[in-house]
PDB file of C-alpha atoms in Angstrom:
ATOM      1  CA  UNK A  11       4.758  50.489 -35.915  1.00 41.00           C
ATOM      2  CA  UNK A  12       1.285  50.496 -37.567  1.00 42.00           C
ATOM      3  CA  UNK A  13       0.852  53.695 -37.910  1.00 45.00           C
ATOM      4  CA  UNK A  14       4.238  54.487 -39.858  1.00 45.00           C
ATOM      5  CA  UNK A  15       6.280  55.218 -36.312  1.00 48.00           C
ATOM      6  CA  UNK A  16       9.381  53.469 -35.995  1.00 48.00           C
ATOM      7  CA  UNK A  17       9.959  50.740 -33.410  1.00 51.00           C
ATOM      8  CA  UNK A  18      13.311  51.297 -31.659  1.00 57.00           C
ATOM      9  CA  UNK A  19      14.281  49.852 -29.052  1.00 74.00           C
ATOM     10  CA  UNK A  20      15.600  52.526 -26.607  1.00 86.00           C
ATOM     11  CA  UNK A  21      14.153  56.034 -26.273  1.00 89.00           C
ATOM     12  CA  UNK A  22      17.190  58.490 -25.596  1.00 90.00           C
ATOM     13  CA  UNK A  23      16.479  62.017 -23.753  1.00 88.00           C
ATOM     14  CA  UNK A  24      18.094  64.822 -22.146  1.00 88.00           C
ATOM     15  CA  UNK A  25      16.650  66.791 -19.003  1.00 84.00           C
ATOM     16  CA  UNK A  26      17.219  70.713 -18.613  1.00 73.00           C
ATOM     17  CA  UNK A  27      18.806  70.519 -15.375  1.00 65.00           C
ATOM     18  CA  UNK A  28      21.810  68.240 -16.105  1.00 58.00           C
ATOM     19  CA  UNK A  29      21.418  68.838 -20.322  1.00 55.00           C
ATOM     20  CA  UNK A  30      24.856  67.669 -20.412  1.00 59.00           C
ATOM     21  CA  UNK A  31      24.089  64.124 -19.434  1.00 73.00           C
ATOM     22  CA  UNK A  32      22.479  61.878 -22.076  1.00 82.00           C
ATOM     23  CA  UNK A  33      19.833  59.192 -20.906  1.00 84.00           C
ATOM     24  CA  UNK A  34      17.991  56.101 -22.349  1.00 87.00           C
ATOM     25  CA  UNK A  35      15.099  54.395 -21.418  1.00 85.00           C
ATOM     26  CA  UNK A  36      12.818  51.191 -22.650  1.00 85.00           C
ATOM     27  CA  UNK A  37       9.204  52.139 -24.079  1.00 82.00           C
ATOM     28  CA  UNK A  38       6.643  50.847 -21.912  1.00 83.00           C
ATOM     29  CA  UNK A  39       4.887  49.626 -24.758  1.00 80.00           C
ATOM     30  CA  UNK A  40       1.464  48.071 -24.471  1.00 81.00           C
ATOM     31  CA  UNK A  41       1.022  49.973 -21.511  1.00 87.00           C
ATOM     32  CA  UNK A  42      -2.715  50.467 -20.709  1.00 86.00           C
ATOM     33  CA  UNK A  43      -4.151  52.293 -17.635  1.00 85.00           C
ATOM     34  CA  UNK A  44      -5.970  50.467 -15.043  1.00 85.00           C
ATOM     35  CA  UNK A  45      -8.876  51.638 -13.728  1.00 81.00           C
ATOM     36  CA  UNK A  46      -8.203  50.578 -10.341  1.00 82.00           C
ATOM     37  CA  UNK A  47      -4.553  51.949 -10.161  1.00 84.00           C
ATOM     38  CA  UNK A  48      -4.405  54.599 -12.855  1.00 87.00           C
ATOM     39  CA  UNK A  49      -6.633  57.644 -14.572  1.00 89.00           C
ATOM     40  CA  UNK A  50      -5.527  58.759 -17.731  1.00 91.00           C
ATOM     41  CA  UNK A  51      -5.881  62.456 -19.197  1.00 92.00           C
ATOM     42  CA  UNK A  52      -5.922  63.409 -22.556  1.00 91.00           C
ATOM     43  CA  UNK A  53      -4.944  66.477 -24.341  1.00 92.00           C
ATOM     44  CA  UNK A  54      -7.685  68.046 -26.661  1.00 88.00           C
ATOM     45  CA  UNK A  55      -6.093  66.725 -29.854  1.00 84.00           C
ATOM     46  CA  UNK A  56      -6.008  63.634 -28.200  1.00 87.00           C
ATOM     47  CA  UNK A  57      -2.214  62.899 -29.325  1.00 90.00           C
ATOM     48  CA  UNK A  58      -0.853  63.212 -25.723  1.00 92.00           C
ATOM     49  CA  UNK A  59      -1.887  60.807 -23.069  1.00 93.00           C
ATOM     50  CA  UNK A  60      -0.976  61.749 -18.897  1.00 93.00           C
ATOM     51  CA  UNK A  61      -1.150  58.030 -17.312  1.00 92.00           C
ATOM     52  CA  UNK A  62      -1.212  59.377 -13.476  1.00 90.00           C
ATOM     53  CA  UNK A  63      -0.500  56.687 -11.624  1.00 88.00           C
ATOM     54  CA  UNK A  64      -1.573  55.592  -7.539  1.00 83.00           C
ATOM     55  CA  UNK A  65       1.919  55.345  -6.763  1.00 82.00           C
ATOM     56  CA  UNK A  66       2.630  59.204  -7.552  1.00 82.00           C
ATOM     57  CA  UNK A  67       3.901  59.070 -11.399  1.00 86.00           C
ATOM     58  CA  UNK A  68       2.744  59.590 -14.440  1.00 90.00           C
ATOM     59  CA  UNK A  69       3.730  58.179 -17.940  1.00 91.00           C
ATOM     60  CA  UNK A  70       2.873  60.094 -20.763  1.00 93.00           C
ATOM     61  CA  UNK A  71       2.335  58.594 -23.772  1.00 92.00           C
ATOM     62  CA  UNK A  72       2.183  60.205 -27.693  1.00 91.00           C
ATOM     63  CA  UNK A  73       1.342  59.059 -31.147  1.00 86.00           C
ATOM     64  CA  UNK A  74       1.458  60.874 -34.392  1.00 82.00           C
ATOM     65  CA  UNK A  75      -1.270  59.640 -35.985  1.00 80.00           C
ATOM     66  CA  UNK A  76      -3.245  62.048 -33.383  1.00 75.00           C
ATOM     67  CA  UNK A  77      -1.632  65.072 -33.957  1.00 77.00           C
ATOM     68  CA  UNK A  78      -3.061  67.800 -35.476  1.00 69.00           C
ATOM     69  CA  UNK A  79      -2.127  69.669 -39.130  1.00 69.00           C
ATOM     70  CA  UNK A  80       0.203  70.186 -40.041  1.00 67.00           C
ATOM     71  CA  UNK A  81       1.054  66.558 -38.876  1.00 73.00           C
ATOM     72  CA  UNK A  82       4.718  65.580 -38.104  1.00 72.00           C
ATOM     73  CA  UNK A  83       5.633  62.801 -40.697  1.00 74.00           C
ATOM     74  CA  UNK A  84       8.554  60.382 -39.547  1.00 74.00           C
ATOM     75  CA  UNK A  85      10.730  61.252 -42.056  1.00 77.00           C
ATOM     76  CA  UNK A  86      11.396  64.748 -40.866  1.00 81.00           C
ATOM     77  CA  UNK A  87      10.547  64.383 -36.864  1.00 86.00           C
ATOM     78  CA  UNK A  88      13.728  65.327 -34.881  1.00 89.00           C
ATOM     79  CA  UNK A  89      12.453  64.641 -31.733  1.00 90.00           C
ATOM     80  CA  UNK A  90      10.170  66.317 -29.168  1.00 92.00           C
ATOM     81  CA  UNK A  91      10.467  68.941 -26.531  1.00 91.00           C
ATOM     82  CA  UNK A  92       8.595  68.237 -23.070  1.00 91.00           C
ATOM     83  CA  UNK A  93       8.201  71.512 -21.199  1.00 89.00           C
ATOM     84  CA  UNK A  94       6.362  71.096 -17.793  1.00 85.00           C
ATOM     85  CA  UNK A  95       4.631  73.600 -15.358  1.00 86.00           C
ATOM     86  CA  UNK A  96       3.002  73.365 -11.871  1.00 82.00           C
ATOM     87  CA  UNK A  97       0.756  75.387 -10.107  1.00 79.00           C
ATOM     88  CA  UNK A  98       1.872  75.342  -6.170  1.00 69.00           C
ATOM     89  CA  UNK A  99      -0.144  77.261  -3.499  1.00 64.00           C
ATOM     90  CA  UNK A 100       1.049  80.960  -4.553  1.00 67.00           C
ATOM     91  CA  UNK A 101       2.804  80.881  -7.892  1.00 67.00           C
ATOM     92  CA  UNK A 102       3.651  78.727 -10.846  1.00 67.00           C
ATOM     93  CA  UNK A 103       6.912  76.714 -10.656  1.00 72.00           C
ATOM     94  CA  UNK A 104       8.735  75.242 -14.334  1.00 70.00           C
ATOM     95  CA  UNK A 105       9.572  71.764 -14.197  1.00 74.00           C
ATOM     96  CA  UNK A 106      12.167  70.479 -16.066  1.00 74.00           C
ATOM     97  CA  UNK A 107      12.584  70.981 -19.767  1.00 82.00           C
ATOM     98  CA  UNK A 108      13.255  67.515 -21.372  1.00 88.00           C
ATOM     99  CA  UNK A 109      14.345  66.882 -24.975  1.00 91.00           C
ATOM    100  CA  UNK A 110      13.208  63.457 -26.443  1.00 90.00           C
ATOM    101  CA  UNK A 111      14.402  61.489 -29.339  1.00 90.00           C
ATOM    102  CA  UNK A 112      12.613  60.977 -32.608  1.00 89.00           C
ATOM    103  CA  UNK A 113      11.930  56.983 -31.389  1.00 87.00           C
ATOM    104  CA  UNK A 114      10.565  58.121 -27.936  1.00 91.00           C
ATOM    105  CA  UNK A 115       6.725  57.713 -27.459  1.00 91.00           C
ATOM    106  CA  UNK A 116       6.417  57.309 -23.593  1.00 92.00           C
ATOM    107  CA  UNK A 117       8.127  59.333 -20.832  1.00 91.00           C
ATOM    108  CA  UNK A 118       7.878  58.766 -17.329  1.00 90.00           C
ATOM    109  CA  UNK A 119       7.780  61.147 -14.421  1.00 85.00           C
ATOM    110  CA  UNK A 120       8.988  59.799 -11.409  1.00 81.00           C
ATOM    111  CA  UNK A 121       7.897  61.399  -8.666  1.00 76.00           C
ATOM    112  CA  UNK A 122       4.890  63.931  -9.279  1.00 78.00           C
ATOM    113  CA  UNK A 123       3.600  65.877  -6.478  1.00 75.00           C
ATOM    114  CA  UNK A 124       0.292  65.407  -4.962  1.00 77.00           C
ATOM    115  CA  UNK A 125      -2.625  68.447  -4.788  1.00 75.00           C
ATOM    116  CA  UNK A 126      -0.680  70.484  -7.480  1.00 80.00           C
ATOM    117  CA  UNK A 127      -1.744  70.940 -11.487  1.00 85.00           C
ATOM    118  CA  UNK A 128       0.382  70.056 -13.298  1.00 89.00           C
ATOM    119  CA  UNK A 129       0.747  71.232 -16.724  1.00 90.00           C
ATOM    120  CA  UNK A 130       2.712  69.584 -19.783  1.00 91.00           C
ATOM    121  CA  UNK A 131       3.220  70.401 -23.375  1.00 93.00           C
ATOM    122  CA  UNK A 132       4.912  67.937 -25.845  1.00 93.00           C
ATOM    123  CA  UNK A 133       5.950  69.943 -29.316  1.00 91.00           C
ATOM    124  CA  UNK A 134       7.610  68.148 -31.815  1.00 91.00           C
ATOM    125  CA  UNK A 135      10.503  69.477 -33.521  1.00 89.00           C
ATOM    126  CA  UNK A 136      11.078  69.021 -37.181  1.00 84.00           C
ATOM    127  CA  UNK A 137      13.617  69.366 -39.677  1.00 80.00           C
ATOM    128  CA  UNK A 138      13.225  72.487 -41.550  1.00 78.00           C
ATOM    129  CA  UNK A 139      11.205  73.533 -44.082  1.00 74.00           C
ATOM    130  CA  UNK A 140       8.830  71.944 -42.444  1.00 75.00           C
ATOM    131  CA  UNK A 141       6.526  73.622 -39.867  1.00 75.00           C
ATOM    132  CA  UNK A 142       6.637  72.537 -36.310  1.00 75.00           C
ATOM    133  CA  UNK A 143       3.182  70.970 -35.632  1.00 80.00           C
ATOM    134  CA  UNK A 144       0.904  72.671 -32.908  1.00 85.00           C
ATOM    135  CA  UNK A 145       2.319  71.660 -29.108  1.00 89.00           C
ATOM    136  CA  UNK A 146      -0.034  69.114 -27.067  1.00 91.00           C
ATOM    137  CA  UNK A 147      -1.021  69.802 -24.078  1.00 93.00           C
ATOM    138  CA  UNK A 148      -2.545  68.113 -20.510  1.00 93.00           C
ATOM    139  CA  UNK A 149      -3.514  69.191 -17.321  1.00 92.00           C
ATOM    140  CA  UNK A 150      -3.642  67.248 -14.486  1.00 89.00           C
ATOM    141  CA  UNK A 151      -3.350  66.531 -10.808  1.00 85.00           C
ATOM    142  CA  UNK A 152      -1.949  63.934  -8.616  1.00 80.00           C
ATOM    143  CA  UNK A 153      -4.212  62.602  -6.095  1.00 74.00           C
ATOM    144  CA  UNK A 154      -1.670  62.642  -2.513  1.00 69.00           C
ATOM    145  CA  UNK A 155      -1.778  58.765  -2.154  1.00 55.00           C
ATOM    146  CA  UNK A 156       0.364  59.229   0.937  1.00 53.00           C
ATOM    147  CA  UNK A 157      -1.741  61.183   2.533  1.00 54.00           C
ATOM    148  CA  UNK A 158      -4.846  58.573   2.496  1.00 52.00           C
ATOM    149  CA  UNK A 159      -2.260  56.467   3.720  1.00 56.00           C
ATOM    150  CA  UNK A 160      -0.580  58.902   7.035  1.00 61.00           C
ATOM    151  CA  UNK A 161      -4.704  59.398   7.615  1.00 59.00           C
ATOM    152  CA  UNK A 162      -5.306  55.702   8.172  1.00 58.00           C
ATOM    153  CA  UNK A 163      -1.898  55.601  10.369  1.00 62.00           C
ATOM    154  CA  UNK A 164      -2.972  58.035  12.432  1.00 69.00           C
ATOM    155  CA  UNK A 165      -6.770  56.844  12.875  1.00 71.00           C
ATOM    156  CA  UNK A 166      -4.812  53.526  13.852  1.00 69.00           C
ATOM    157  CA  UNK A 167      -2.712  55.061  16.243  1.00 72.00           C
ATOM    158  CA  UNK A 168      -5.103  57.318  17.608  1.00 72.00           C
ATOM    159  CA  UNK A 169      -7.631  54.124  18.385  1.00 72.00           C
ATOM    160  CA  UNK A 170      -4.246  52.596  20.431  1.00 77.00           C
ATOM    161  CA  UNK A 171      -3.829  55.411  22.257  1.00 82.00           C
ATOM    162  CA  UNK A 172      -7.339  55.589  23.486  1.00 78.00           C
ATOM    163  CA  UNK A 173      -7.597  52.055  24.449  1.00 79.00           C
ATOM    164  CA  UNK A 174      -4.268  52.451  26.182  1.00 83.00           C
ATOM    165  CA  UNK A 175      -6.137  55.581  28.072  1.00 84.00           C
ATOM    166  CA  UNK A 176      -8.904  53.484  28.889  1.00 85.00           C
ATOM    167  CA  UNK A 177      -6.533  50.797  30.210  1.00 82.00           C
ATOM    168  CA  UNK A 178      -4.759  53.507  32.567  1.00 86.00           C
ATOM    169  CA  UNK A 179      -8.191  54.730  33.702  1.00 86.00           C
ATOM    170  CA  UNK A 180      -9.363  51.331  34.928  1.00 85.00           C
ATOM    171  CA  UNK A 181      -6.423  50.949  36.741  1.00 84.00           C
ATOM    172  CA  UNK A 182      -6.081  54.010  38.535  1.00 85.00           C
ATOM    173  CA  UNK A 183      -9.520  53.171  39.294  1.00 83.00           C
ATOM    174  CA  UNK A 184      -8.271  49.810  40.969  1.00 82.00           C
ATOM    175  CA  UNK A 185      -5.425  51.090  42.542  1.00 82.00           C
ATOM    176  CA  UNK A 186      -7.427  54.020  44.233  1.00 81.00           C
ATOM    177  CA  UNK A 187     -10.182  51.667  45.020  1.00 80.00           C
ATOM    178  CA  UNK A 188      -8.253  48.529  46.480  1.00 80.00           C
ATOM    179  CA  UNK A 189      -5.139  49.876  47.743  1.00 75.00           C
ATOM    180  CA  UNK A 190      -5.941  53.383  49.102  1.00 65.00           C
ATOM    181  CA  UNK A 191      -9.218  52.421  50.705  1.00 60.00           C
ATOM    182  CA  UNK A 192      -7.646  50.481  53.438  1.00 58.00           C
ATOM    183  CA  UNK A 193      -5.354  52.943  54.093  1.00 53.00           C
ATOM    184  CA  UNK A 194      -8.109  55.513  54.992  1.00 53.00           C
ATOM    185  CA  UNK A 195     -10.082  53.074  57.020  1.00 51.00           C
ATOM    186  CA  UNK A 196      -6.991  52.662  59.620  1.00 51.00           C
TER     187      UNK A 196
END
């Protein structure tokens, strides 16, 4: 890359829950967030990037040239460790841990949930004697898209049912009026 960051073509990781199954995935490179369908977060160093997404992920995107000292030169970067947290109504809950390869620079989370912080922290790992640069961290939450959406359902169906009410009224109004009143006036 331009900044001395090599250009693979396949990121590999490993997730903590199933760390015995190795996975790949393409870089979404070029990626850029939206305005309109996206808000990005950044970490204070600025080196990690949470790309939170309307449709309830996030990709998170890294450089090096960001990081802070000591900075993690290509040469001896190993990889990265993802380590994720979440605040839920009573007590924090650990997502899971994910291990990235050296090549990685995006990772996306599938399925976030919405109204919870969510907390991630992206240390790289290098080969000794080098130090391990300073972890990055964001903080963020997931807007509940779905729930705009089950709001405007329900306003729908709720402006049906009334109409539908309305409807009944008027004709139990008919009925009683035209069909009962000759029956009294016998």
């Amino acid at each position: 890359g331009a900044d001395g960051e090599p250009d693979e073509a396949w990121c590999p990781y490993k997730v903590g829950a199933d760390g015995a199954r190795l996975c790949f995935r393409t870089p979404a490179r070029g990626f850029q967030c939206a305005p309109r369908g996206c808000r990005a977060h950044r970490s204070a160093g600025g080196a990690l990037v949470a790309n939170v997404l309307r449709n309830g992920s996030v990709l998170l995107q890294w450089g090096l040239r960001h990081w802070g000292a000591p900075r993690p030169s290509a040469a001896s970067l190993r990889g990265f460790a993802l380590n994720c947290s979440w605040d839920g109504t009573y007590t924090r809950f650990p997502c899971d841990s994910v291990e990235l390869g050296a090549a990685c620079r995006d990772y996306l989370l599938a399925e976030a949930h919405g109204s919870v912080r969510y907390r991630l922290c992206l240390q790289p790992r290098s080969a000794p004697p080098r130090p391990a640069p300073p972890a990055q961290c964001v903080e963020f939450r997931v807007e509940p898209a779905a729930m705009r959406d089950i709001v405007v359902a329900m306003t729908a169906v709720g402006g049906s049912i009334c109409v539908m009410l309305v409807f009944i009224c008027l004709l139990v109004a008919y009925i009683t009026e035209n069909l009962m009143s000759p029956a009294v006036a016998r």
